[in-house]
GROMACS .gro file of N, CA and C in nm:
model
  240
    1UNK      N    1  10.090  12.138   9.061
    1UNK     CA    2  10.203  12.079   8.994
    1UNK      C    3  10.152  11.952   8.926
    2UNK      N    4  10.186  11.936   8.802
    2UNK     CA    5  10.141  11.818   8.729
    2UNK      C    6  10.245  11.709   8.725
    3UNK      N    7  10.367  11.743   8.692
    3UNK     CA    8  10.472  11.641   8.676
    3UNK      C    9  10.606  11.697   8.721
    4UNK      N   10  10.684  11.613   8.788
    4UNK     CA   11  10.824  11.647   8.811
    4UNK      C   12  10.907  11.531   8.756
    5UNK      N   13  11.025  11.562   8.712
    5UNK     CA   14  11.112  11.457   8.660
    5UNK      C   15  11.255  11.504   8.658
    6UNK      N   16  11.344  11.408   8.645
    6UNK     CA   17  11.487  11.436   8.640
    6UNK      C   18  11.544  11.364   8.518
    7UNK      N   19  11.624  11.434   8.440
    7UNK     CA   20  11.690  11.375   8.324
    7UNK      C   21  11.760  11.247   8.368
    8UNK      N   22  11.742  11.138   8.293
    8UNK     CA   23  11.805  11.011   8.331
    8UNK      C   24  11.955  11.021   8.356
    9UNK      N   25  12.023  11.110   8.287
    9UNK     CA   26  12.168  11.125   8.307
    9UNK      C   27  12.201  11.178   8.446
   10UNK      N   28  12.103  11.237   8.515
   10UNK     CA   29  12.126  11.296   8.647
   10UNK      C   30  12.051  11.224   8.758
   11UNK      N   31  11.982  11.117   8.726
   11UNK     CA   32  11.908  11.043   8.828
   11UNK      C   33  12.004  10.974   8.924
   12UNK      N   34  11.955  10.949   9.044
   12UNK     CA   35  12.035  10.882   9.145
   12UNK      C   36  12.127  10.974   9.222
   13UNK      N   37  12.110  11.104   9.204
   13UNK     CA   38  12.196  11.203   9.272
   13UNK      C   39  12.120  11.285   9.376
   14UNK      N   40  11.996  11.247   9.406
   14UNK     CA   41  11.918  11.319   9.506
   14UNK      C   42  11.846  11.441   9.454
   15UNK      N   43  11.850  11.465   9.323
   15UNK     CA   44  11.787  11.584   9.267
   15UNK      C   45  11.635  11.577   9.280
   16UNK      N   46  11.577  11.462   9.249
   16UNK     CA   47  11.432  11.446   9.261
   16UNK      C   48  11.385  11.466   9.404
   17UNK      N   49  11.460  11.413   9.499
   17UNK     CA   50  11.425  11.429   9.640
   17UNK      C   51  11.430  11.577   9.680
   18UNK      N   52  11.532  11.649   9.633
   18UNK     CA   53  11.541  11.793   9.665
   18UNK      C   54  11.424  11.870   9.604
   19UNK      N   55  11.391  11.839   9.478
   19UNK     CA   56  11.276  11.905   9.415
   19UNK      C   57  11.149  11.879   9.493
   20UNK      N   58  11.128  11.755   9.531
   20UNK     CA   59  11.008  11.717   9.604
   20UNK      C   60  11.003  11.787   9.740
   21UNK      N   61  11.113  11.792   9.809
   21UNK     CA   62  11.115  11.860   9.940
   21UNK      C   63  11.083  12.008   9.927
   22UNK      N   64  11.134  12.071   9.822
   22UNK     CA   65  11.101  12.214   9.799
   22UNK      C   66  10.951  12.231   9.776
   23UNK      N   67  10.892  12.143   9.697
   23UNK     CA   68  10.748  12.151   9.673
   23UNK      C   69  10.670  12.129   9.802
   24UNK      N   70  10.713  12.034   9.883
   24UNK     CA   71  10.644  12.008  10.010
   24UNK      C   72  10.660  12.126  10.106
   25UNK      N   73  10.775  12.189  10.106
   25UNK     CA   74  10.793  12.310  10.189
   25UNK      C   75  10.696  12.419  10.145
   26UNK      N   76  10.678  12.433  10.015
   26UNK     CA   77  10.586  12.533   9.960
   26UNK      C   78  10.442  12.505  10.005
   27UNK      N   79  10.407  12.377  10.019
   27UNK     CA   80  10.270  12.336  10.053
   27UNK      C   81  10.247  12.323  10.203
   28UNK      N   82  10.338  12.372  10.284
   28UNK     CA   83  10.325  12.361  10.429
   28UNK      C   84  10.187  12.401  10.476
   29UNK      N   85  10.133  12.323  10.570
   29UNK     CA   86  10.004  12.356  10.628
   29UNK      C   87   9.887  12.290  10.558
   30UNK      N   88   9.912  12.211  10.456
   30UNK     CA   89   9.804  12.144  10.385
   30UNK      C   90   9.834  11.997  10.363
   31UNK      N   91   9.744  11.933  10.296
   31UNK     CA   92   9.759  11.792  10.261
   31UNK      C   93   9.795  11.786  10.113
   32UNK      N   94   9.887  11.697  10.078
   32UNK     CA   95   9.932  11.683   9.940
   32UNK      C   96   9.892  11.546   9.889
   33UNK      N   97   9.831  11.542   9.772
   33UNK     CA   98   9.796  11.417   9.705
   33UNK      C   99   9.873  11.407   9.575
   34UNK      N  100   9.898  11.284   9.532
   34UNK     CA  101   9.959  11.262   9.401
   34UNK      C  102   9.914  11.129   9.346
   35UNK      N  103   9.930  11.113   9.216
   35UNK     CA  104   9.910  10.985   9.150
   35UNK      C  105  10.042  10.941   9.091
   36UNK      N  106  10.067  10.812   9.096
   36UNK     CA  107  10.191  10.755   9.043
   36UNK      C  108  10.159  10.617   8.986
   37UNK      N  109  10.223  10.586   8.874
   37UNK     CA  110  10.201  10.454   8.813
   37UNK      C  111  10.236  10.344   8.913
   38UNK      N  112  10.155  10.241   8.914
   38UNK     CA  113  10.177  10.131   9.009
   38UNK      C  114  10.306  10.056   8.982
   39UNK      N  115  10.361  10.068   8.862
   39UNK     CA  116  10.486   9.998   8.829
   39UNK      C  117  10.608  10.089   8.834
   40UNK      N  118  10.594  10.211   8.883
   40UNK     CA  119  10.706  10.304   8.891
   40UNK      C  120  10.773  10.291   9.028
   41UNK      N  121  10.852  10.185   9.042
   41UNK     CA  122  10.912  10.152   9.171
   41UNK      C  123  11.001  10.262   9.227
   42UNK      N  124  11.078  10.328   9.141
   42UNK     CA  125  11.168  10.434   9.189
   42UNK      C  126  11.088  10.550   9.247
   43UNK      N  127  10.982  10.592   9.179
   43UNK     CA  128  10.900  10.703   9.229
   43UNK      C  129  10.827  10.662   9.357
   44UNK      N  130  10.776  10.540   9.361
   44UNK     CA  131  10.708  10.493   9.482
   44UNK      C  132  10.802  10.496   9.602
   45UNK      N  133  10.925  10.451   9.583
   45UNK     CA  134  11.023  10.452   9.693
   45UNK      C  135  11.052  10.595   9.737
   46UNK      N  136  11.067  10.686   9.642
   46UNK     CA  137  11.093  10.826   9.674
   46UNK      C  138  10.977  10.884   9.755
   47UNK      N  139  10.854  10.865   9.708
   47UNK     CA  140  10.739  10.923   9.776
   47UNK      C  141  10.722  10.865   9.916
   48UNK      N  142  10.741  10.735   9.931
   48UNK     CA  143  10.733  10.675  10.065
   48UNK      C  144  10.841  10.732  10.157
   49UNK      N  145  10.959  10.757  10.102
   49UNK     CA  146  11.071  10.804  10.185
   49UNK      C  147  11.048  10.944  10.242
   50UNK      N  148  10.957  11.019  10.183
   50UNK     CA  149  10.926  11.153  10.235
   50UNK      C  150  10.787  11.159  10.299
   51UNK      N  151  10.731  11.042  10.331
   51UNK     CA  152  10.610  11.038  10.411
   51UNK      C  153  10.478  11.016  10.341
   52UNK      N  154  10.478  10.993  10.210
   52UNK     CA  155  10.353  10.964  10.141
   52UNK      C  156  10.306  10.823  10.174
   53UNK      N  157  10.174  10.807  10.183
   53UNK     CA  158  10.114  10.676  10.205
   53UNK      C  159  10.012  10.650  10.096
   54UNK      N  160  10.005  10.526  10.053
   54UNK     CA  161   9.909  10.488   9.950
   54UNK      C  162   9.769  10.489  10.010
   55UNK      N  163   9.676  10.558   9.942
   55UNK     CA  164   9.539  10.568   9.993
   55UNK      C  165   9.435  10.523   9.892
   56UNK      N  166   9.476  10.491   9.770
   56UNK     CA  167   9.378  10.448   9.671
   56UNK      C  168   9.443  10.393   9.547
   57UNK      N  169   9.359  10.337   9.461
   57UNK     CA  170   9.402  10.282   9.333
   57UNK      C  171   9.308  10.334   9.226
   58UNK      N  172   9.364  10.385   9.119
   58UNK     CA  173   9.284  10.432   9.005
   58UNK      C  174   9.314  10.342   8.886
   59UNK      N  175   9.217  10.262   8.851
   59UNK     CA  176   9.232  10.170   8.738
   59UNK      C  177   9.234  10.248   8.607
   60UNK      N  178   9.327  10.209   8.520
   60UNK     CA  179   9.338  10.267   8.385
   60UNK      C  180   9.345  10.420   8.390
   61UNK      N  181   9.415  10.472   8.488
   61UNK     CA  182   9.427  10.617   8.509
   61UNK      C  183   9.499  10.684   8.393
   62UNK      N  184   9.602  10.619   8.342
   62UNK     CA  185   9.678  10.675   8.229
   62UNK      C  186   9.613  10.627   8.100
   63UNK      N  187   9.546  10.718   8.032
   63UNK     CA  188   9.461  10.682   7.918
   63UNK      C  189   9.537  10.618   7.802
   64UNK      N  190   9.651  10.671   7.767
   64UNK     CA  191   9.723  10.621   7.650
   64UNK      C  192   9.768  10.477   7.673
   65UNK      N  193   9.830  10.450   7.787
   65UNK     CA  194   9.883  10.316   7.813
   65UNK      C  195   9.783  10.226   7.883
   66UNK      N  196   9.684  10.284   7.948
   66UNK     CA  197   9.590  10.204   8.026
   66UNK      C  198   9.644  10.160   8.161
   67UNK      N  199   9.759  10.214   8.201
   67UNK     CA  200   9.822  10.174   8.327
   67UNK      C  201   9.743  10.227   8.447
   68UNK      N  202   9.751  10.153   8.555
   68UNK     CA  203   9.688  10.193   8.681
   68UNK      C  204   9.779  10.291   8.756
   69UNK      N  205   9.717  10.364   8.849
   69UNK     CA  206   9.793  10.456   8.934
   69UNK      C  207   9.750  10.440   9.078
   70UNK      N  208   9.845  10.458   9.168
   70UNK     CA  209   9.813  10.469   9.309
   70UNK      C  210   9.790  10.616   9.339
   71UNK      N  211   9.693  10.644   9.425
   71UNK     CA  212   9.679  10.776   9.484
   71UNK      C  213   9.753  10.770   9.617
   72UNK      N  214   9.836  10.871   9.640
   72UNK     CA  215   9.913  10.877   9.764
   72UNK      C  216   9.885  11.011   9.832
   73UNK      N  217   9.899  11.012   9.964
   73UNK     CA  218   9.869  11.130  10.044
   73UNK      C  219   9.980  11.154  10.145
   74UNK      N  220  10.004  11.282  10.171
   74UNK     CA  221  10.101  11.320  10.275
   74UNK      C  222  10.051  11.447  10.340
   75UNK      N  223  10.045  11.447  10.472
   75UNK     CA  224  10.017  11.571  10.545
   75UNK      C  225  10.143  11.654  10.536
   76UNK      N  226  10.130  11.778  10.493
   76UNK     CA  227  10.250  11.858  10.467
   76UNK      C  228  10.331  11.886  10.592
   77UNK      N  229  10.273  11.868  10.709
   77UNK     CA  230  10.348  11.886  10.832
   77UNK      C  231  10.434  11.767  10.868
   78UNK      N  232  10.419  11.654  10.795
   78UNK     CA  233  10.499  11.535  10.823
   78UNK      C  234  10.646  11.564  10.795
   79UNK      N  235  10.734  11.508  10.876
   79UNK     CA  236  10.877  11.527  10.849
   79UNK      C  237  10.918  11.453  10.722
   80UNK      N  238  11.011  11.511  10.648
   80UNK     CA  239  11.057  11.443  10.526
   80UNK      C  240  11.200  11.405  10.541
   0.00000   0.00000   0.00000
C-alpha cells in the first residue's frame, strides 16, 4: 500500500481509522512499516493510536517538497 487518504469533507468521522484497521487486519502475523511527514500531526496521532511507534527519521524523504519523514513500525499482532 502506498497511500491512504480521506476526502477532507469526510475527515474526522473515523473513516481513516477504519481503513487503517482493515489494512492491519490484512497484514496479521507480520510487521508493518510506514513513512509519514514529520509535520502531519493528524496522521501521526492516528498511527500512534493504533500502536505504531516512531523508529527512524528520513531527511528530505519527500523529493518535491524536501520534507522529512518519520519511519514508524507496528507489530501486526498489537491491539489497535
